Coordinates of C-alpha atoms in Angstrom, one line a residue:
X15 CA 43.7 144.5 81.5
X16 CA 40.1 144.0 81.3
X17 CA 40.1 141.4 79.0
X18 CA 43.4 139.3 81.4
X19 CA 40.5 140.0 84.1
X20 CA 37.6 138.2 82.3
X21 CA 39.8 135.5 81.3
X22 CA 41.4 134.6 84.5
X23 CA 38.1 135.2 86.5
X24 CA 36.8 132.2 83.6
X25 CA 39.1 129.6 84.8
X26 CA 38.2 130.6 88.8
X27 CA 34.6 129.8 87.6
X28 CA 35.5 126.6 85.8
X29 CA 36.8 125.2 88.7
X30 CA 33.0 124.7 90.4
X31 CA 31.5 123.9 86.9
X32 CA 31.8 121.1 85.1
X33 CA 35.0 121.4 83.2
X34 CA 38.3 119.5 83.4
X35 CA 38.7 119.4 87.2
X36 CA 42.4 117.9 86.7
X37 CA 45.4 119.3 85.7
X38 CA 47.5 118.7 82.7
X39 CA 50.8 116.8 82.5
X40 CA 52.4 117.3 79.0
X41 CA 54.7 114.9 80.2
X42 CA 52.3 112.1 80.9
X43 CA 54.3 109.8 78.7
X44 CA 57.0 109.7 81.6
X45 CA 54.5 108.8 84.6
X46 CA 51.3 107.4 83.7
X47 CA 51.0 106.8 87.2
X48 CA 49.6 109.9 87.6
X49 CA 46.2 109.1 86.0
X50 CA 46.4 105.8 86.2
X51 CA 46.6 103.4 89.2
X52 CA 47.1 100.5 87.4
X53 CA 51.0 101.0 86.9
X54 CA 52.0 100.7 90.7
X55 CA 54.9 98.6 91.2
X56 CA 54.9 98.2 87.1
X57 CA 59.1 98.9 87.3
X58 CA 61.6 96.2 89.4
X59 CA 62.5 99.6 91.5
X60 CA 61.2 102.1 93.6
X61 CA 60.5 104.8 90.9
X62 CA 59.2 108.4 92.5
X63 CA 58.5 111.4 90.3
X64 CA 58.2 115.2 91.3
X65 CA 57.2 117.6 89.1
X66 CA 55.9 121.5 88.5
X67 CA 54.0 122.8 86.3
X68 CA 53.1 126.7 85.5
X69 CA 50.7 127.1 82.9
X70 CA 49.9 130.4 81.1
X71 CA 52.9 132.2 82.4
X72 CA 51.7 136.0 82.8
X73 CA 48.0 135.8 83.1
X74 CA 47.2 136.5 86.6
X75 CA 45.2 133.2 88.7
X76 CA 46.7 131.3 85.6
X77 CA 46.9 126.9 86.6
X78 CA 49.8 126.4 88.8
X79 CA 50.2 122.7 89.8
X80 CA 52.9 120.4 91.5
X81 CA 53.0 117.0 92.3
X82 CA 54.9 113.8 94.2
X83 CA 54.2 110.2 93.0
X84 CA 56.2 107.6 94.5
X85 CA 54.9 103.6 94.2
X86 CA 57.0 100.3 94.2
X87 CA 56.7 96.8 93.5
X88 CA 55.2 94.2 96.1
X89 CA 56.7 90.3 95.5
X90 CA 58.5 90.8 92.1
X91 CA 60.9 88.2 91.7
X92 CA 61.7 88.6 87.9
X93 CA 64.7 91.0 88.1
X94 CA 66.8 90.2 85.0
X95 CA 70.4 88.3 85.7
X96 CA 71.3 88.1 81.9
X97 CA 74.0 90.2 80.2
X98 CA 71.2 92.2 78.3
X99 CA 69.6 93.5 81.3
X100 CA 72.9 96.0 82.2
X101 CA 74.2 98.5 80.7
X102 CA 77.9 96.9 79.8
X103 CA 80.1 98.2 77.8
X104 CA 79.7 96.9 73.8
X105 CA 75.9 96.4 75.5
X106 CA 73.1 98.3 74.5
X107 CA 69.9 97.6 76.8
X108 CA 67.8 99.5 74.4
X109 CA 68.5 97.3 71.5
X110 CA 66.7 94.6 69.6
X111 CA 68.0 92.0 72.0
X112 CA 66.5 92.9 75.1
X113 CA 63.2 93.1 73.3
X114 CA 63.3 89.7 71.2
X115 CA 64.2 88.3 75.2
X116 CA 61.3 90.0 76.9
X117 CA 58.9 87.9 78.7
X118 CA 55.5 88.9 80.4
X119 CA 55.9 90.4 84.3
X120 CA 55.4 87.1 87.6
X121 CA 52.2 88.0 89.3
X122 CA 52.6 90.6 91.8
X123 CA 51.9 93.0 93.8
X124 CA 52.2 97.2 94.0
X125 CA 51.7 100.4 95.8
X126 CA 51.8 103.9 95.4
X127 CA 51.1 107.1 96.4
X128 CA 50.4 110.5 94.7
X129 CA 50.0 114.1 96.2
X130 CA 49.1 116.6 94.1
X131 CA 48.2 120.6 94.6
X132 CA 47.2 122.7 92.1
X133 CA 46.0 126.5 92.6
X134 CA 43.8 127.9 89.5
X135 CA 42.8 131.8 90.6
X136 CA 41.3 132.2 94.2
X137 CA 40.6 128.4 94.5
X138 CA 42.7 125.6 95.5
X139 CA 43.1 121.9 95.3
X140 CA 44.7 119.3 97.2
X141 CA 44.3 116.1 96.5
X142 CA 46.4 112.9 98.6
X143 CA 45.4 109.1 97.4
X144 CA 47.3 105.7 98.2
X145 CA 47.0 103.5 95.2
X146 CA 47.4 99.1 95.0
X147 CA 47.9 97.2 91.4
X148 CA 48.0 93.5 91.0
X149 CA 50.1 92.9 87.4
X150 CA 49.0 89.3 86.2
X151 CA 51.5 87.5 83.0
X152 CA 48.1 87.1 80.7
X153 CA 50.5 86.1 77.4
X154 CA 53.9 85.0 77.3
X155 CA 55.2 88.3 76.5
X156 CA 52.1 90.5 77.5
X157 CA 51.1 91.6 81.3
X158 CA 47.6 93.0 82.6
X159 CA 47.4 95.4 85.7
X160 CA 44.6 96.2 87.5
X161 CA 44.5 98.8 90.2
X162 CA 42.7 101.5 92.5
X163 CA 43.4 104.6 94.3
X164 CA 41.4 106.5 97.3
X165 CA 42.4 109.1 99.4
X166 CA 40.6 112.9 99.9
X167 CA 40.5 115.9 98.0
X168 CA 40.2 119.2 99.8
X169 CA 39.1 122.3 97.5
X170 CA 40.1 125.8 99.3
X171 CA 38.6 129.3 98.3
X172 CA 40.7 132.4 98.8
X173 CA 37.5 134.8 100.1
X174 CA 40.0 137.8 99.5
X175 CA 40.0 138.0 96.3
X176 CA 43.7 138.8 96.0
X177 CA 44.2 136.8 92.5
X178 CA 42.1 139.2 90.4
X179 CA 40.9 141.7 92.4
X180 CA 43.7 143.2 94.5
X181 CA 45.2 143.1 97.4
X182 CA 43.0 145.2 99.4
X183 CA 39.3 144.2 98.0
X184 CA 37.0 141.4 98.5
X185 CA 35.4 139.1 95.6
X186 CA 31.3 140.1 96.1
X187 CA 31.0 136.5 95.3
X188 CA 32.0 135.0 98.5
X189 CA 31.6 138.0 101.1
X190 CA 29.1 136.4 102.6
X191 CA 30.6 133.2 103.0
X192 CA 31.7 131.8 106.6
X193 CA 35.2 130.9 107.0
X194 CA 33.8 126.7 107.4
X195 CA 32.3 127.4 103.7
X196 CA 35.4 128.2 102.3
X197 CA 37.1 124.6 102.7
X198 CA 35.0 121.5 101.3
X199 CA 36.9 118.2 101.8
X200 CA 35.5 115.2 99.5
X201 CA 36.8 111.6 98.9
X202 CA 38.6 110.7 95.7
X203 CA 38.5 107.8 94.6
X204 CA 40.4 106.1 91.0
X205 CA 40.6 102.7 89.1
X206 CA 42.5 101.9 85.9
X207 CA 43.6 98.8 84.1
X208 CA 46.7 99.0 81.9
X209 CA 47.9 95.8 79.2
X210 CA 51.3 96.1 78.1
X211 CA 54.2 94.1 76.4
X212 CA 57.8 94.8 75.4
X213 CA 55.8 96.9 71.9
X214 CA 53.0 98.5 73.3
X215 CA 50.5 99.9 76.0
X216 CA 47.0 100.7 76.2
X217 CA 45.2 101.7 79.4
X218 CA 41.8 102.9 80.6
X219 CA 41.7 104.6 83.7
X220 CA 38.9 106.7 85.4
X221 CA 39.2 110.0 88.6
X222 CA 37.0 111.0 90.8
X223 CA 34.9 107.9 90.2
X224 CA 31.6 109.3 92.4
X225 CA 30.3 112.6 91.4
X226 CA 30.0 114.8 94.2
X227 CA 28.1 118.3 94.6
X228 CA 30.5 121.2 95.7
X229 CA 29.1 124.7 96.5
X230 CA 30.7 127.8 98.3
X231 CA 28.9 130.7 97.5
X232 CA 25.8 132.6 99.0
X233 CA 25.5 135.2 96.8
X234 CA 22.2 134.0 94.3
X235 CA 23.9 136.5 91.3
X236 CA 26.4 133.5 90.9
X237 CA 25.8 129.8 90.4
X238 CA 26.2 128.3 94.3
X239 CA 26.9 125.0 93.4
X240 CA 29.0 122.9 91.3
X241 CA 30.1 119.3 91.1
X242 CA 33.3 117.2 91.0
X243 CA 32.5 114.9 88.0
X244 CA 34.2 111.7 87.0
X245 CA 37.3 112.0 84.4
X246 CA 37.9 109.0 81.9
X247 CA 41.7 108.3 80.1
X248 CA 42.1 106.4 77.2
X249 CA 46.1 106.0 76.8
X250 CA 47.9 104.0 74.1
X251 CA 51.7 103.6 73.1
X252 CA 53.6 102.1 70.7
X253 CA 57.5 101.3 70.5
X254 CA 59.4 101.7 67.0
X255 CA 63.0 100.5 66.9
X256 CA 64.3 103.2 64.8
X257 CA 67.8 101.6 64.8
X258 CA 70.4 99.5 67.4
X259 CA 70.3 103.3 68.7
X260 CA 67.4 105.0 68.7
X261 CA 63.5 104.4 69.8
X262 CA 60.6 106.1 68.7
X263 CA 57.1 106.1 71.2
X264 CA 54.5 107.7 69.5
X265 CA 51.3 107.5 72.3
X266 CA 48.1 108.9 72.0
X267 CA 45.9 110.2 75.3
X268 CA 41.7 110.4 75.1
X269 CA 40.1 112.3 78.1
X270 CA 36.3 112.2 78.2
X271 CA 34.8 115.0 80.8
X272 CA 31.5 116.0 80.5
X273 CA 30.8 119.3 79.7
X274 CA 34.3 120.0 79.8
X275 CA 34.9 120.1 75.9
X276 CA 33.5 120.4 72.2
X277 CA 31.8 117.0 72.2
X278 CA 33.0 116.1 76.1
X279 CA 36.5 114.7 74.7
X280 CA 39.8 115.9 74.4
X281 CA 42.7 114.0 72.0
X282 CA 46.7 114.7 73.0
X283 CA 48.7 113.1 70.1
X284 CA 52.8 112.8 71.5
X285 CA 55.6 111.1 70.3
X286 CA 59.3 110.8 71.7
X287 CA 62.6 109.6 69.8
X288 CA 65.1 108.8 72.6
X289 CA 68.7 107.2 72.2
X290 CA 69.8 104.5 74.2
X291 CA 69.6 105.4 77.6
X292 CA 71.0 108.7 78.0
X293 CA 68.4 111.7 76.2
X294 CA 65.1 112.1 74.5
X295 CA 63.4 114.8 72.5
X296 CA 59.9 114.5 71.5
X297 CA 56.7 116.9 71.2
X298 CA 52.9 116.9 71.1
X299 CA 49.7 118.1 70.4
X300 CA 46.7 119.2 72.4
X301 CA 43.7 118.9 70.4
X302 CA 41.8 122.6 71.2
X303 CA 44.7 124.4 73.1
X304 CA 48.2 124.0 71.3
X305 CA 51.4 122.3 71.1
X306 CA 54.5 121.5 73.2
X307 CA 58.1 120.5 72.6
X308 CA 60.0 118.2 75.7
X309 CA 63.4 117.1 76.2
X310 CA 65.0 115.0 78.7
X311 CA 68.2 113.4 80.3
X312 CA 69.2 110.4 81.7
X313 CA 72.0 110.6 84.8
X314 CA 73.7 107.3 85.8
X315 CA 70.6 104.4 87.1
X316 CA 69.2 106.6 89.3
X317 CA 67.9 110.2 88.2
X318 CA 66.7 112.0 85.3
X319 CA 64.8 115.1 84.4
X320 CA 62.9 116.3 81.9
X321 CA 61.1 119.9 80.6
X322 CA 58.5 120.5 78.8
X323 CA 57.5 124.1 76.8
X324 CA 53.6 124.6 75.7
X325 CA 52.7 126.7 73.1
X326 CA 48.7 127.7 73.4
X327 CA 46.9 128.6 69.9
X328 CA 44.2 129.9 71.8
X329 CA 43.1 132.8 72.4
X330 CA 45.2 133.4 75.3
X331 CA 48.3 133.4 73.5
X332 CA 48.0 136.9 73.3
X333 CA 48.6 137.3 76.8
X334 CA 50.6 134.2 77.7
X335 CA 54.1 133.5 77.5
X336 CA 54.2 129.5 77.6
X337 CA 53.4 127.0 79.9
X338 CA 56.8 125.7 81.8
X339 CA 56.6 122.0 82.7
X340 CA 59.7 120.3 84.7
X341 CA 60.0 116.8 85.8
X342 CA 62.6 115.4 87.9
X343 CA 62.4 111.4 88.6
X344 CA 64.4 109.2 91.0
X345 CA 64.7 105.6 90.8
X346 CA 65.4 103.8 94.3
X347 CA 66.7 100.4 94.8
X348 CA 66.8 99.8 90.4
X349 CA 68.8 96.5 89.8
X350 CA 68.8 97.1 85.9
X351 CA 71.7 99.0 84.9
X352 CA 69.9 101.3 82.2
X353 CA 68.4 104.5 83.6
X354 CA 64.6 104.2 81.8
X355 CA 61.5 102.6 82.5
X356 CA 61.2 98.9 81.1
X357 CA 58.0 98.9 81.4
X358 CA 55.8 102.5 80.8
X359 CA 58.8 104.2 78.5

């Protein structure tokens, strides 16, 4: 018990130092969105993701995050009108032909919005942004996006301790602390580009853009202040057509937080096989915390889920039973008669 204790009461502490500040999405392949505010209005649809996430399942003040995207396109005008663009029957819109037709995106417009909460120990975050892209045909068959979120990000401490230390004690750390203390709201602030074609992606996006200083504290046995430090994403994919049938995305994701890791950076290597547009299997690896397998379905053009199992191969593995990850996604207004993303995969 001693040892869950130390452990958990680690993460509370990361969450004022500088570590990785934002949570993990396994399933980043299916909304890049969420890290990069580039891909607003990227799809000829409405597309809005929710998702839950509950890492560490059975170490007490173990990550707990859920989230709502939702963006759309702005003055898109190139919705497909060929035969390759439905899903008819003897038609496959995952097949070589749709990709040998595929042309770069018109100029236009797109927003978006994400709101995210994730609880790690006594301390929570809440973080609501607004996001605008602008996607610009660079190629004939390759598209640029450029785009930028702000919004506010409130970070709430529990003073009562009830995550570690019970439900009738107080954490010495904040005892002191004044109710107005407990709650520090900050601005958040995001850019990202993203270049993709009907083959590949590769984006660059960066959170929390202006380091801030965030203390809570009065007790001068603990460290008082902390700061909210700027996150970079490196994401690449690339699109294998397997057969008429079947697609493989292998994609790789680079984070770069300093202090947060051996040598500031973190690598997650992922790859999904899917066929047509109906399900997908895939899994991945988290360089310095483990692996995770993912599978996912396809319902009709207007919903799908997904679920994601992580397996840590650190130490906490002795204590945790898996990290549960579910995503459900709705697509609003989609004139394409496939059920997947054209555009992020």
């Amino acid at each position: 018990m001693k040892k869950i204790f130390l452990l958990a009461t680690g993460m509370c502490i990361c969450a004022l130092a500088s570590a990785q500040q934002r949570a993990h999405y396994t399933q980043y392949i299916l909304n890049n969105f969420i890290v990069n505010p580039a891909l607003a209005g990227i799809e000829n649809y409405t597309d809005i993701k929710i998702s839950a996430r509950d890492q560490w399942v059975g170490v007490g003040g173990a990550p707990r995050t859920a989230y709502i995207t939702v963006h759309t396109p702005i003055g898109k005008n190139d919705y497909r009108t060929t035969a390759t663009s439905f899903e008819i029957p003897g038609e496959n819109p995952r097949g070589s032909a749709y990709w040998e037709s595929y042309t770069a995106a018109a100029p236009h417009h797109g927003v978006g919005l994400s709101v995210i909460n994730d609880r790690t120990g006594n301390f929570n975050r809440f973080t609501a942004t607004i996001s605008y892209a602008y996607h610009l045909g660079i190629s004939a068959r390759t598209s640029l996006a450029a785009g930028f979120a702000a919004g506010i990000t409130s970070v709430g401490l529990n003073s009562n301790g009830k995550a570690f230390f019970g439900s009738n004690q107080v954490d010495p750390a904040v005892g002191g602390a004044v109710a107005r203390e407990l709650r520090k709201i900050k601005p958040d602030i995001s850019a990202g580009l993203w270049l993709y074609s009907a083959d590949y992606f590769i984006g660059l996006s960066a959170q929390q853009l202006v380091p801030q200083k965030l203390a809570f504290v009065d007790d001068a046995t603990f460290e008082t202040t902390g700061k909210l430090v700027p996150h970079l994403f490196l994401t690449a994919g690339y699109r294998f057509l397997l057969n008429e049938d079947i697609n493989a995305i292998p994609s790789i994701m680079i984070k770069y937080i300093n202090g947060a890791f051996k040598n500031n950076y973190q690598a997650e290597a992922n790859v999904r096989v899917q066929y047509r547009d109906l399900i997908w299997v895939g899994g991945s690896y988290r360089q310095f915390d483990g692996f995770a397998g993912m599978v996912g379905l396809n319902v009709a053009n207007a919903f799908n889920i997904g679920y994601a199992y992580d397996y840590t191969t650190t130490d906490l593995r002795t204590y945790s039973k898996g990290t549960h990850e579910l995503m459900i996604g709705f697509l609003i207004g989609n004139r394409y008669g496939d059920t997947c993303p054209r555009h992020v995969w």
